[in-house]
Coordinates of C-alpha atoms and ligand atoms in Angstrom, one line a residue:
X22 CA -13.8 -10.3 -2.1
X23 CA -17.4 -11.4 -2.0
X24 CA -20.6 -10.7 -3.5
X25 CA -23.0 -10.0 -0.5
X26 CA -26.3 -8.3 0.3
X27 CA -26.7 -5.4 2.3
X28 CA -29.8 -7.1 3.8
X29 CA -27.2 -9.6 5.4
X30 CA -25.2 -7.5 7.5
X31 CA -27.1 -4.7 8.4
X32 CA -25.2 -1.8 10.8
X33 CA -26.8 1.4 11.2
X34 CA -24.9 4.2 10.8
X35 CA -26.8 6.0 14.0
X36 CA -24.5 3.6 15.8
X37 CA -21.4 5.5 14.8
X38 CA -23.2 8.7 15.3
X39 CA -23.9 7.4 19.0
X40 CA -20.8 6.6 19.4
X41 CA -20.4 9.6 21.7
X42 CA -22.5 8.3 23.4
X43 CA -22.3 4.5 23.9
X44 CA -23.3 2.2 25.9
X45 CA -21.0 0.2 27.4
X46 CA -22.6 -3.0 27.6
X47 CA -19.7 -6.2 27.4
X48 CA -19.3 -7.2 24.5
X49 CA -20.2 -11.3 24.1
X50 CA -17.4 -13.4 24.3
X51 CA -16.0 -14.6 20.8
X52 CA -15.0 -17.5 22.6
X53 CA -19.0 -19.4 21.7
X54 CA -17.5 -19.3 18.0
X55 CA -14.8 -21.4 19.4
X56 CA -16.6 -24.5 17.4
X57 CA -15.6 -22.7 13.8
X58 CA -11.9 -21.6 14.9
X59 CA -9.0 -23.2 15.1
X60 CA -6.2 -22.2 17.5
X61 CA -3.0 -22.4 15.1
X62 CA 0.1 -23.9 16.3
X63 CA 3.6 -22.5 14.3
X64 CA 4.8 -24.6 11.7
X65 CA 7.8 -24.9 11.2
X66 CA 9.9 -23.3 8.4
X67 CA 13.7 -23.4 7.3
X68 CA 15.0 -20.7 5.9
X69 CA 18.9 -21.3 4.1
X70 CA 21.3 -19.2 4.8
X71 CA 24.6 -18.3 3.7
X72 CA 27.2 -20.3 6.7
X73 CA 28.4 -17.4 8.1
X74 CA 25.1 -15.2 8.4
X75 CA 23.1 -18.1 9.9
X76 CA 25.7 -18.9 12.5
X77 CA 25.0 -14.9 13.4
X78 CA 21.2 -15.0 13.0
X79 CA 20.7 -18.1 15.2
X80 CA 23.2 -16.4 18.2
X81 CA 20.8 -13.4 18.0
X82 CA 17.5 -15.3 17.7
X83 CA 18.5 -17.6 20.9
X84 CA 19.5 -14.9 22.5
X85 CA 16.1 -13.2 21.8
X86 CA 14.3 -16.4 22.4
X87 CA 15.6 -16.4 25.9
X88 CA 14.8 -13.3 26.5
X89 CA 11.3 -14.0 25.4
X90 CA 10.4 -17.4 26.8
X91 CA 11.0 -15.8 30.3
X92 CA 9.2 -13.0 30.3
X93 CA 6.0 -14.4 27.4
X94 CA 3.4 -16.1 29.0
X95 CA 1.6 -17.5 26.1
X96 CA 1.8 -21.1 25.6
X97 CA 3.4 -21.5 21.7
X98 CA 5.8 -18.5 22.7
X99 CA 7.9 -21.9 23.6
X100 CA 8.9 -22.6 19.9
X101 CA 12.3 -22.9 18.9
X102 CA 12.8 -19.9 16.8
X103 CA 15.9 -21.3 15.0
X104 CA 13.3 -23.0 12.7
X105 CA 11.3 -19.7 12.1
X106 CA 13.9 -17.1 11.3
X107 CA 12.6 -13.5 10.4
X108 CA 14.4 -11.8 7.6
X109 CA 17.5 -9.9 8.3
X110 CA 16.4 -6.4 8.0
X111 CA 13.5 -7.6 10.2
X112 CA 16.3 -8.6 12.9
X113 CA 18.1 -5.6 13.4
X114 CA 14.2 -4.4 13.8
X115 CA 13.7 -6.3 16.6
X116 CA 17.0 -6.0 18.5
X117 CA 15.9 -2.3 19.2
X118 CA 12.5 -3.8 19.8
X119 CA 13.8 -6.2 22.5
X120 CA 15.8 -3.7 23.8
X121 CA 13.5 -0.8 24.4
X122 CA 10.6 -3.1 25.1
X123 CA 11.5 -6.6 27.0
X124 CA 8.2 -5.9 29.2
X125 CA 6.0 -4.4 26.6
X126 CA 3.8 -7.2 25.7
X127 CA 1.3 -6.5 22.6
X128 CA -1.6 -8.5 22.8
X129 CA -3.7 -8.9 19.5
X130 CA -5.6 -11.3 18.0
X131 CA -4.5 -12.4 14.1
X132 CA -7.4 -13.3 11.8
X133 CA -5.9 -15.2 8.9
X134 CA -8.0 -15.9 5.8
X135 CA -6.8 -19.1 4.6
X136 CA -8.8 -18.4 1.2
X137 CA -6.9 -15.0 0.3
X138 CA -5.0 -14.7 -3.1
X139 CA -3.0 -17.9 -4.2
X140 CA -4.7 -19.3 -0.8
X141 CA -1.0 -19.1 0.6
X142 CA -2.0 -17.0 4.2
X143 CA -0.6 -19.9 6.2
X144 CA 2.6 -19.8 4.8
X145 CA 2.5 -16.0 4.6
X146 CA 1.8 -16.4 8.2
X147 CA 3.4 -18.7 9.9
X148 CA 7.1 -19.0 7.7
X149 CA 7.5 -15.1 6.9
X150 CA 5.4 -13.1 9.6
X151 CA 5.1 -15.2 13.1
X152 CA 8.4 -15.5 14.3
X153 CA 9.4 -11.3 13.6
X154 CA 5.8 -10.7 15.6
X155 CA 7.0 -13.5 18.3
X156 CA 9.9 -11.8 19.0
X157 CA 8.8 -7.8 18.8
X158 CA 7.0 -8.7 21.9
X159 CA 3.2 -10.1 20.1
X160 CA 1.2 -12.0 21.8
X161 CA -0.7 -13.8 19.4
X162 CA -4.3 -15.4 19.6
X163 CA -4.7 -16.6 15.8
X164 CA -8.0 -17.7 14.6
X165 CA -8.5 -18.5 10.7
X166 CA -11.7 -17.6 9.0
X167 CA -14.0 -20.6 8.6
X168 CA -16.5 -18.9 5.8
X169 CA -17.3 -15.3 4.2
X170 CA -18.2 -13.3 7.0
X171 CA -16.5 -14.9 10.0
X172 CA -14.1 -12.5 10.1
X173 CA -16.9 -9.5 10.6
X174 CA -18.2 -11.9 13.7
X175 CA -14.6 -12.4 15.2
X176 CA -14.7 -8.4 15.3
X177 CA -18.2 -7.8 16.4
X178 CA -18.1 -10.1 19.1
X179 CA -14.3 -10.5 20.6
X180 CA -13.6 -9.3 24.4
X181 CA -11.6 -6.3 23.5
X182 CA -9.6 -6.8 26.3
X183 CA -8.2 -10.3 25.0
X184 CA -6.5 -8.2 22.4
X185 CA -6.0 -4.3 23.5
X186 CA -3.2 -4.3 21.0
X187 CA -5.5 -4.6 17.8
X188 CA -6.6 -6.7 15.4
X189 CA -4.1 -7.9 12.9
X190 CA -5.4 -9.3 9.3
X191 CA -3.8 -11.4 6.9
X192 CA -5.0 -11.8 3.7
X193 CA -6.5 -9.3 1.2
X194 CA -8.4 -5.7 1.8
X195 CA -11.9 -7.7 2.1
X196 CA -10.9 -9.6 5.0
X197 CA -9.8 -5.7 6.8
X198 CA -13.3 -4.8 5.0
X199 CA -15.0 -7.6 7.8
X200 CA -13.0 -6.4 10.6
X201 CA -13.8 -2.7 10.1
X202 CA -17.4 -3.8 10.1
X203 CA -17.6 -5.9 12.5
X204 CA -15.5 -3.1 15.2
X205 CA -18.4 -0.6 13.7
X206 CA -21.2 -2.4 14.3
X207 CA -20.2 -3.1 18.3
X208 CA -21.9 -1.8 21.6
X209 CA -18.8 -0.5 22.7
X210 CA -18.2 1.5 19.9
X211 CA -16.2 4.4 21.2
X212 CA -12.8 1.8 22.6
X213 CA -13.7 -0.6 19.2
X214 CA -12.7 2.5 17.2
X215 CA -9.3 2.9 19.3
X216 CA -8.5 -0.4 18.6
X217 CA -5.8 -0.3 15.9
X218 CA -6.1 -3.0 12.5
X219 CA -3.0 -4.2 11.3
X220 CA -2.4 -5.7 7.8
X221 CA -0.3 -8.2 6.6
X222 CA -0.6 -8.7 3.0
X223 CA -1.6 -12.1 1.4
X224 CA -4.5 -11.5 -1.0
X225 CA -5.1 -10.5 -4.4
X226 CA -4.8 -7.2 -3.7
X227 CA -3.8 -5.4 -0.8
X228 CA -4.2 -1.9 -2.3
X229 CA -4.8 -0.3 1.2
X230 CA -2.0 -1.2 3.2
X231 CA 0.2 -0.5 -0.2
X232 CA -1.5 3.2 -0.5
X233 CA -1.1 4.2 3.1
X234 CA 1.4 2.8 4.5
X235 CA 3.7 2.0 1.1
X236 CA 3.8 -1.6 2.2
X237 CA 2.8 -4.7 -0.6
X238 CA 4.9 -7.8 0.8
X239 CA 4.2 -9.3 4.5
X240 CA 8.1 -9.8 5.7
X241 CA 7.6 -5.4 5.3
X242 CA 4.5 -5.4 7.1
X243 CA 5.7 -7.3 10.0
X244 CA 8.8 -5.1 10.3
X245 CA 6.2 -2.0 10.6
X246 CA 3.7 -4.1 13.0
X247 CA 7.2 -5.1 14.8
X248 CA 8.4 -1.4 14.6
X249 CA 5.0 -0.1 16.5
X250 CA 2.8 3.3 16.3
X251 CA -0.3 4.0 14.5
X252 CA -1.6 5.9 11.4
X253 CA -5.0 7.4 12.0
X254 CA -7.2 7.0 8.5
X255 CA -10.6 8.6 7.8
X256 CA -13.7 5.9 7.6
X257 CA -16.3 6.5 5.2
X258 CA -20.0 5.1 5.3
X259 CA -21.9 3.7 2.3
X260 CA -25.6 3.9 2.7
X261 CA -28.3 2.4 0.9
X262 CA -30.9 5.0 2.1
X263 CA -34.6 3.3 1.4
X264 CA -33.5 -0.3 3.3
X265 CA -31.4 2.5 5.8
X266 CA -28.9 -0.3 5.8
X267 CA -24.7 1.1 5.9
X268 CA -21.5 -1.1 4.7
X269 CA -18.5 1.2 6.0
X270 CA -15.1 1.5 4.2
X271 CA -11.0 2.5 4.3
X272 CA -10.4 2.6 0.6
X273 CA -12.9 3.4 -2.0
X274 CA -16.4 3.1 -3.0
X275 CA -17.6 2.8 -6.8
X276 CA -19.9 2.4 -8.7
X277 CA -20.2 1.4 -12.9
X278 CA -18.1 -0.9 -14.7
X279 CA -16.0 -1.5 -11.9
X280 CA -18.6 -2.4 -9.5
X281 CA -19.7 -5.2 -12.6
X282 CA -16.4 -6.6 -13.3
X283 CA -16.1 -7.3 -9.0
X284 CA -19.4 -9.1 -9.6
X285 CA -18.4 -11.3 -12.8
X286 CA -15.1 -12.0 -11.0
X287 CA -16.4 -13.9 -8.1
X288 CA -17.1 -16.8 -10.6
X289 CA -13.7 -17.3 -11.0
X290 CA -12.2 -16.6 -7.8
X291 CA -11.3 -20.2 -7.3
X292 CA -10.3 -21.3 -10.5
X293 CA -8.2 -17.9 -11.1
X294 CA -7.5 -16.7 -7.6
X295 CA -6.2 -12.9 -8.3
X296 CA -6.2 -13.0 -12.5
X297 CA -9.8 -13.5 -12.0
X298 CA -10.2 -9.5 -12.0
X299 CA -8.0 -9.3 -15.6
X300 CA -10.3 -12.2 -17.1
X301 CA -13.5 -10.4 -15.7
X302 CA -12.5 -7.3 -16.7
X303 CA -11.8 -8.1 -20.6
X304 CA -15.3 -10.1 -20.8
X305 CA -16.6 -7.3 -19.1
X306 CA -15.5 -4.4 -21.4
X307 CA -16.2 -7.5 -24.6
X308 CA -20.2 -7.1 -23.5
X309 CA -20.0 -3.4 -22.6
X310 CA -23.5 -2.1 -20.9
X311 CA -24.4 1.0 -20.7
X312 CA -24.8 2.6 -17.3
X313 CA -26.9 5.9 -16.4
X314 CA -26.5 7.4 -13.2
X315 CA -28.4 10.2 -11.6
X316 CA -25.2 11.8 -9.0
X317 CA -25.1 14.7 -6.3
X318 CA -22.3 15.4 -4.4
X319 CA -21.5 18.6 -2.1
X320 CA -18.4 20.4 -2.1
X321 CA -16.2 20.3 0.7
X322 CA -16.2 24.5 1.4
X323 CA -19.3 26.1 0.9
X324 CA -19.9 28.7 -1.4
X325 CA -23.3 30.9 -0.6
X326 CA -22.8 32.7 -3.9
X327 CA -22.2 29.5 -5.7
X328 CA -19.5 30.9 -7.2
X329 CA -16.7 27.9 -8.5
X330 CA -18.2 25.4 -5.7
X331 CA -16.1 22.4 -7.1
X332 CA -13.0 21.8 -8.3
X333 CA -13.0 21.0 -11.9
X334 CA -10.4 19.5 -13.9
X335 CA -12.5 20.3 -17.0
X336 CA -14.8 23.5 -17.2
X337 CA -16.5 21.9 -20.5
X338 CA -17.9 18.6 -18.7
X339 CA -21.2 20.5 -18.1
X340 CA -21.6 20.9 -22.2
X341 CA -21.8 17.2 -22.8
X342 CA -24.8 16.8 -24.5
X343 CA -25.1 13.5 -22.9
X344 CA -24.5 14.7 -19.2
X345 CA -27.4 17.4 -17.5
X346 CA -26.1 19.1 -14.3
X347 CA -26.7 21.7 -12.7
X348 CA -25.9 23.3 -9.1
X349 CA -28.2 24.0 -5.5
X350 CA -28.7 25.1 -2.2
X351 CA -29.6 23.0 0.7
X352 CA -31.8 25.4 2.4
X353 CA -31.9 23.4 5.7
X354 CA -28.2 23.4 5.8
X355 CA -26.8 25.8 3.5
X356 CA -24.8 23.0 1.3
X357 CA -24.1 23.6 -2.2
X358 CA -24.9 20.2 -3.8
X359 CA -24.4 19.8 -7.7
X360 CA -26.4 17.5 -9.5
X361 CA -25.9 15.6 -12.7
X362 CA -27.8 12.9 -14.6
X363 CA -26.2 11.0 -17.5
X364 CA -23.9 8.5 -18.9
X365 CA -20.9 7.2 -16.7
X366 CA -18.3 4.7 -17.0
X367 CA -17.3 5.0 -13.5
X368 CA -18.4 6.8 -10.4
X369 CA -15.3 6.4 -7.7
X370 CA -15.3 7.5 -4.8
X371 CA -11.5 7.0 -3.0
X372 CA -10.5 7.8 0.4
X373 CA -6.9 7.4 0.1
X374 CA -5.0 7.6 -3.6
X375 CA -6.1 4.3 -4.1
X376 CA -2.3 2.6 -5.5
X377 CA -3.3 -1.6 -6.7
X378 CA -0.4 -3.5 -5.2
X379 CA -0.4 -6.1 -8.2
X380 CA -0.4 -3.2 -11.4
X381 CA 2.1 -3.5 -13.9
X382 CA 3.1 0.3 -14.0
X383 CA 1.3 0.8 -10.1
X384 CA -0.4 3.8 -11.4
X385 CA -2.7 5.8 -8.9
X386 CA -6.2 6.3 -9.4
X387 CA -6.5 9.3 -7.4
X388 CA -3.1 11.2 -6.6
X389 CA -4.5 13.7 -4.7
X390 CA -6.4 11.8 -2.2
X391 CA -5.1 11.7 1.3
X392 CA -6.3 9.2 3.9
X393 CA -6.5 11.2 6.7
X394 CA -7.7 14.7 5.0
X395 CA -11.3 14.7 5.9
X396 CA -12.3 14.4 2.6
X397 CA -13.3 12.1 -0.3
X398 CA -12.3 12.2 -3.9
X399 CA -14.5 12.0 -6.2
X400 CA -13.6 10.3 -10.1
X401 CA -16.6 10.7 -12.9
X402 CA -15.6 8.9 -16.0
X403 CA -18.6 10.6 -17.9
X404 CA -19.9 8.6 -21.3
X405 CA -20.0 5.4 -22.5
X406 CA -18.6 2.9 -25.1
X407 CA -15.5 0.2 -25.8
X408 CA -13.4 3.0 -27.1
X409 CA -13.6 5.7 -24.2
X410 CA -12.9 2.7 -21.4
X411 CA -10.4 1.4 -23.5
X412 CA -8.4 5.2 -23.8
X413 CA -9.2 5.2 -20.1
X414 CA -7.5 2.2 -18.8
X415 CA -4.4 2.9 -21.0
X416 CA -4.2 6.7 -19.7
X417 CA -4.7 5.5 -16.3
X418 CA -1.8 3.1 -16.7
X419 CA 0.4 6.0 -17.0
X420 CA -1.4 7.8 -14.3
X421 CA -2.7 10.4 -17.1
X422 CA -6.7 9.5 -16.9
X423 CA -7.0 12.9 -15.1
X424 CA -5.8 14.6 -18.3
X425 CA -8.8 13.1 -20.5
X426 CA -12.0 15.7 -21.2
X427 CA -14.2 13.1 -20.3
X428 CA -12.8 12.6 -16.5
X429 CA -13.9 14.9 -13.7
X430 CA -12.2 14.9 -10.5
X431 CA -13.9 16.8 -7.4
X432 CA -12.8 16.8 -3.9
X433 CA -16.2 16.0 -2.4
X434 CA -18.1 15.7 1.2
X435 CA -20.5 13.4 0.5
X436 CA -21.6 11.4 -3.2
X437 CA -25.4 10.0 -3.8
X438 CA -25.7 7.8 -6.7
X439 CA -29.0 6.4 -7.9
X440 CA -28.6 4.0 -10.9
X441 CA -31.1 4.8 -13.4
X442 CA -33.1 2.1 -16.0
X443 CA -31.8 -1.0 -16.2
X444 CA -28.2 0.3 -15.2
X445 CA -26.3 -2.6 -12.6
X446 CA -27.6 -1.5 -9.2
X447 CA -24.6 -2.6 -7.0
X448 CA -21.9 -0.7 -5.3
X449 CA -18.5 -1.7 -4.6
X450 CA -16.7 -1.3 -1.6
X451 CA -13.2 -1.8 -0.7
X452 CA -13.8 -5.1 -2.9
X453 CA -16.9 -6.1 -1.3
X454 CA -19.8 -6.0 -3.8
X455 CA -23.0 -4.4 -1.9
X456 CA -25.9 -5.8 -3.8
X457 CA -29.6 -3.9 -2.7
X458 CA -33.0 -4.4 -4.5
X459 CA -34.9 -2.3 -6.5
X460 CA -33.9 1.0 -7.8
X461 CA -31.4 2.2 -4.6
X462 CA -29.8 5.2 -3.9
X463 CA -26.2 4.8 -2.2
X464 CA -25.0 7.6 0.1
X465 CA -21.1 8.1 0.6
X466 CA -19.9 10.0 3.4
X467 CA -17.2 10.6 5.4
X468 CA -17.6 9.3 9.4
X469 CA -16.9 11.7 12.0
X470 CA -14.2 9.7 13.5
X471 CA -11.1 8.6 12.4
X472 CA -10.2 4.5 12.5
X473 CA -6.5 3.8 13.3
X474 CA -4.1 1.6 11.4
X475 CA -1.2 -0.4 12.9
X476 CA 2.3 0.6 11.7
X477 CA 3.6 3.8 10.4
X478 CA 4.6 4.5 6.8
X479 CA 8.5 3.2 6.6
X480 CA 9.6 6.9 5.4
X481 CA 7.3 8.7 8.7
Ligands
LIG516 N1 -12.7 -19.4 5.1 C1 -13.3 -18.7 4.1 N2 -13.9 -19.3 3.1 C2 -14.5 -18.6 2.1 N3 -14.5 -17.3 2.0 C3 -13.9 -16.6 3.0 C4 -13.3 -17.3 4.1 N4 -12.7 -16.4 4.9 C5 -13.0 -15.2 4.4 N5 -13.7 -15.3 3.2 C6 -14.1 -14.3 2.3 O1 -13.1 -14.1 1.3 C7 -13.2 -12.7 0.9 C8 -11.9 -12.3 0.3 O2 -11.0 -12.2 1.2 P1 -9.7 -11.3 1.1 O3 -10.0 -9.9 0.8 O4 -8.9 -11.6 2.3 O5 -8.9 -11.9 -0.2 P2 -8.8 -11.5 -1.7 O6 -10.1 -11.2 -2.2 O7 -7.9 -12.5 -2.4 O8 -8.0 -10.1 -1.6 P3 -8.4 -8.6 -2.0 O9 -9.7 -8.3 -1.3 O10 -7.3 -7.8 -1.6 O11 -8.5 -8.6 -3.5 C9 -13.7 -11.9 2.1 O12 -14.6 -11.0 1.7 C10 -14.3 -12.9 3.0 O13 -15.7 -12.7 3.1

């Protein structure tokens, strides 16, 4: 995750709404990056086995590796996979694989974030993920990230027909963050959005790839990259609307204490590397600000008699003496918007249920969010102070926040949240802090497209 401006990496969201009807201009070569990437070759890894199980393993992976060699093109394919054995359950994966498949080459391109996490991609990579990918039939161009950002220019700028097989990504959700960006931002948007992102997890906190597809460790992920098909995900689109500037997302947006405790933990993302978010978040809630928000958000199914627009877990928010809303009518589109200014903890926004791979209890933060639904969910922790956070993170350790009077949760089309006074301007997104100038508003909506995701969910 990285603190970045808005100003940076500016994509307009008109390109997405284009994308219907894109031009189809070639994309420039990723290749005049080649100074700031570094073509990996495998390392290798030895894996101890018991005597009898290794003797089997190593028939089946020369066999495989035979197979392979013969009909792979790709110059490291050539690696002796006896040094790089994939798990067993990955093996019986791939038998079927090499079976149904022997001419079915996948060609993708791996961006590895060497800073993810513990910094411990590489060995994610290469020992635990390579050699199951190798031998499902990947052909793999790998390129690790050189700073923050590369990853967005990798995906902005690669011939999509190097790697008509997707993108793959290892490391944490901010790195998948770039690559979503950088596909959104293209000419040729309309085959960048076919183009499928795959996840292996290696940073602090892979939440999305845990959420959707109920995968947190990378030997699981490669079985699923290894086992093939796709699961389509809705994109959303954050917007800060005076610069006209959009940041676009998979998991969730946010807004409040969250947002501030993703800021403060940048400072320790090297010393810490993942804990930095636990020691952020106690000096955070130590020094407590207050934050006032002035929020909108429309209602999925209109209502022209305004009658129970939104879905309310609790019917008494609206008496809070410290929140003002009220409900209105979008004359030019006959939406039924409803307004509120006060006191907030929290404004979420999630696209998918939102699970953090690294929780003690994993508790969900939004359990009735689906990814693919067309819709977001909305969570307003209304009020402020130590004590009401503190009751909130314990309630939402046991996946009970939803329960507390002072938490609303609204199944929404679209959120706009202006910060008001000296409240923290930034937004969060999928761990990427969006920082603007000024007093902005930030517009969260749901694309009209769907992005796809490599792998399907292992019960699916
Ligand atoms: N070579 C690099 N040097 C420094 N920063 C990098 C490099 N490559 C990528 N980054 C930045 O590191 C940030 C964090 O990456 P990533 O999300 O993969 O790991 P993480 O923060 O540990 O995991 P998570 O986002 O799941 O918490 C990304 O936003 C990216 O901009």
């Amino acid at each position: 995750m990285s603190s970045r401006s808005l100003v940076r990496s500016p994509v307009s969201c008109s390109a997405v709404n284009e994308c219907f009807s894109y031009n189809s201009r070639r994309p420039r070569s990723y290749y005049q990056y080649s100074n700031t990437m570094k073509l990996q070759t495998p390392q290798a890894g030895q894996m101890l086995l018991p005597r009898k199980l290794w003797k089997s393993t190593r028939l089946q992976t020369t066999l495989l590796t035979q197979r392979r060699t013969v009909s792979n093109c790709c110059s490291d394919l050539s690696t002796t996979y006896t040094e790089q054995l994939p798990s067993y359950l990955a093996l019986n994966v791939l038998q079927d694989q090499s079976n149904a498949k022997q001419n079915n080459i996948r060609k993708v391109l791996v961006i590895l974030n060497p800073n993810s996490g513990f910094r411990s991609s590489r060995e994610v990579f290469y020992k635990k993920v390579q050699a199951t990918l190798k031998l499902s039939g990947f052909a793999m161009e790998v390129v690790e990230t050189a700073y923050a950002g590369h990853a967005k220019v990798l995906a902005s700028t690669v011939d999509l027909s190097t790697c008509p097989d997707g993108i793959i990504c290892v490391g944490g959700d901010g790195v998948v963050n770039e690559v979503l960006n950088g596909l959104l931002g293209r000419d040729d948007l309309k085959e960048a959005l076919q183009l499928p992102i795959g996840i292996v997890p290696a940073g602090s906190d892979n939440s999305l790839v845990w959420s959707v597809l109920g995968i947190r460790d990378p030997v699981s992920a490669a079985t699923a990259l290894a086992k093939g098909g796709f699961t389509p995900i809705d994109v959303f689109a954050v917007k800060w609307i005076q610069a006209g500037v959009t940041h676009f997302g998979l998991t969730a947006s946010y807004c409040g204490f969250v947002a501030d405790v993703l800021q403060l933990s940048e400072n320790f993302r090297l010393q810490l590397g993942p804990f930095r978010y636990v020691i952020a978040g106690i000096l955070k809630f130590l020094s407590l600000p207050q934050y006032k928000f002035e929020v909108d958000y429309l209602s999925p199914e209109k209502n022209p008699n305004l009658e129970s627009p939104i879905e309310k877990c609790h019917g008494q928010l609206s008496d809070d003496s410290k929140v003002k809303s009220g409900t209105y009518m979008d004359s030019s589109t006959g939406d039924n918007w409803v307004t509120m200014k006060g006191e907030f903890l929290g404004i979420l926004v999630c696209n998918h249920f939102c699970k953090p791979a690294q929780g003690l209890f994993s508790p969900v933060v939004a359990p009735k969010a689906q990814h693919d639904d067309g819709s977001l969910d909305l969570i307003l922790v209304h009020g402020s102070g130590r004590l009401r956070l503190f009751c909130f993170f314990v309630a939402y350790q046991f996946c009970w926040h939803l329960l507390l009077p002072f938490v609303e949760y609204v199944k929404v089309k679209q959120v706009n949240v202006r910060p008001v006074g000296s409240t923290h301007s930034g937004c969060g997104v999928d761990g990427e802090l969006l920082q603007a100038e000024g007093q902005p508003e930030w517009q969260c909506s749901l694309l009209p497209v769907q992005g796809r995701l490599l792998g399907r969910h292992p019960r699916t």
